[in-house]
Amino acid sequence: APSDAAALRAGLWHTPAAVPDEAVTASNVDFGATIVRLAGAWQPASPVRLALSAERFFSPLRRITDSVSVDPPVVPSGNGSYKLELWRLGFSTQVFIPKQTGASL
């Protein structure tokens, strides 16, 4: 029989950029971000659960003007403007297998 087991969760996170401006290179771009997430799960029947999530990433504009590279340069300077905004959608299906007790090989 279908279960009424359902869950809805929301979240808000902020992560600062870890790489200082002078260390940003084209191969080492680092974004600080604010992330908003909404996720839900529903168990229509045992042992199956369905889940769906949506996340929105917001990264403020980051202008790098003082990036330095090693001497001699291995990678280009990271000077420039960087911004990241994206959506991430997720869907999952889970099947729970009951643990067998008393069975031996």
Tab-separated table of C-alpha atoms in Angstrom:
chain	number	residue	atom	x	y	z
A	1	ALA	CA	0.000	0.000	0.000
A	2	PRO	CA	1.268	3.500	-0.726
A	3	SER	CA	2.837	5.299	2.178
A	4	ASP	CA	2.106	8.836	3.295
A	5	ALA	CA	5.801	9.291	4.060
A	6	ALA	CA	6.836	12.597	2.517
A	7	ALA	CA	9.434	15.202	3.412
A	8	LEU	CA	10.155	18.742	2.277
A	9	ARG	CA	13.377	20.548	3.137
A	10	ALA	CA	14.825	23.940	2.367
A	11	GLY	CA	18.329	25.256	2.874
A	12	LEU	CA	20.412	28.398	2.574
A	13	TRP	CA	24.231	28.343	2.553
A	14	HIS	CA	27.003	30.851	1.991
A	15	THR	CA	30.589	29.899	1.192
A	16	PRO	CA	33.244	32.592	0.766
A	17	ALA	CA	35.951	32.398	-1.876
A	18	ALA	CA	39.044	30.672	-0.455
A	19	VAL	CA	41.628	31.818	-3.025
A	20	PRO	CA	42.910	35.407	-2.598
A	21	ASP	CA	42.759	37.690	-5.660
A	22	GLU	CA	46.512	37.650	-6.297
A	23	ALA	CA	46.518	33.828	-6.463
A	24	VAL	CA	43.628	33.489	-8.945
A	25	THR	CA	44.728	32.067	-12.290
A	26	ALA	CA	42.831	30.786	-15.301
A	27	SER	CA	43.163	27.258	-13.899
A	28	ASN	CA	42.393	28.237	-10.285
A	29	VAL	CA	39.256	30.363	-10.324
A	30	ASP	CA	37.411	30.294	-7.016
A	31	PHE	CA	33.877	31.533	-6.460
A	32	GLY	CA	32.212	32.521	-3.243
A	33	ALA	CA	28.574	31.496	-3.451
A	34	THR	CA	25.181	31.728	-1.846
A	35	ILE	CA	23.144	28.586	-2.438
A	36	VAL	CA	19.396	28.198	-2.043
A	37	ARG	CA	17.980	24.662	-2.085
A	38	LEU	CA	14.519	23.130	-1.998
A	39	ALA	CA	14.183	19.354	-1.885
A	40	GLY	CA	11.377	16.918	-1.404
A	41	ALA	CA	10.978	13.166	-1.108
A	42	TRP	CA	7.966	10.907	-1.346
A	43	GLN	CA	7.600	7.202	-0.728
A	44	PRO	CA	4.722	6.045	-2.966
A	45	ALA	CA	5.158	2.401	-1.967
A	46	SER	CA	7.536	0.406	0.131
A	47	PRO	CA	10.482	-0.020	-0.624
A	48	VAL	CA	10.642	2.807	-3.244
A	49	ARG	CA	11.326	6.481	-2.506
A	50	LEU	CA	11.452	9.295	-5.084
A	51	ALA	CA	13.284	12.572	-4.463
A	52	LEU	CA	13.559	15.859	-6.347
A	53	SER	CA	15.724	18.882	-5.615
A	54	ALA	CA	16.364	22.309	-7.107
A	55	GLU	CA	19.313	24.541	-6.218
A	56	ARG	CA	20.195	28.058	-7.295
A	57	PHE	CA	23.806	29.231	-7.036
A	58	PHE	CA	24.522	32.967	-6.840
A	59	SER	CA	28.104	34.204	-7.007
A	60	PRO	CA	28.794	37.922	-6.912
A	61	LEU	CA	30.845	39.524	-9.664
A	62	ARG	CA	34.533	39.100	-8.871
A	63	ARG	CA	36.967	41.460	-10.624
A	64	ILE	CA	40.587	40.373	-10.458
A	65	THR	CA	43.166	43.054	-11.298
A	66	ASP	CA	46.235	41.985	-9.325
A	67	SER	CA	46.683	38.308	-10.185
A	68	VAL	CA	50.317	37.270	-10.333
A	69	SER	CA	51.784	34.169	-11.888
A	70	VAL	CA	55.025	32.428	-11.036
A	71	ASP	CA	58.202	33.440	-12.876
A	72	PRO	CA	58.338	32.208	-15.627
A	73	PRO	CA	54.547	32.088	-16.069
A	74	VAL	CA	53.174	28.560	-16.133
A	75	VAL	CA	49.571	29.624	-16.588
A	76	PRO	CA	48.070	32.909	-17.765
A	77	SER	CA	47.158	35.592	-15.277
A	78	GLY	CA	43.697	35.342	-13.755
A	79	ASN	CA	42.946	39.019	-14.310
A	80	GLY	CA	39.401	39.530	-15.509
A	81	SER	CA	35.799	39.474	-14.352
A	82	TYR	CA	34.115	36.303	-13.139
A	83	LYS	CA	30.511	35.596	-12.261
A	84	LEU	CA	28.579	32.364	-11.789
A	85	GLU	CA	24.838	31.838	-11.648
A	86	LEU	CA	23.318	28.452	-12.296
A	87	TRP	CA	20.470	26.098	-11.535
A	88	ARG	CA	21.014	22.489	-10.573
A	89	LEU	CA	18.125	20.030	-10.671
A	90	GLY	CA	18.315	16.581	-9.178
A	91	PHE	CA	16.126	13.494	-9.291
A	92	SER	CA	16.727	10.221	-7.529
A	93	THR	CA	15.010	6.915	-7.047
A	94	GLN	CA	15.919	4.813	-4.027
A	95	VAL	CA	15.005	1.189	-3.398
A	96	PHE	CA	15.438	-0.057	0.150
A	97	ILE	CA	16.240	-3.757	0.471
A	98	PRO	CA	15.297	-5.216	3.859
A	99	LYS	CA	18.179	-6.590	5.869
A	100	GLN	CA	18.062	-10.376	6.089
A	101	THR	CA	18.422	-11.710	9.624
A	102	GLY	CA	19.413	-15.200	10.601
A	103	ALA	CA	20.713	-16.113	7.138
A	104	SER	CA	24.135	-17.679	6.783
A	105	LEU	CA	26.235	-18.775	3.843
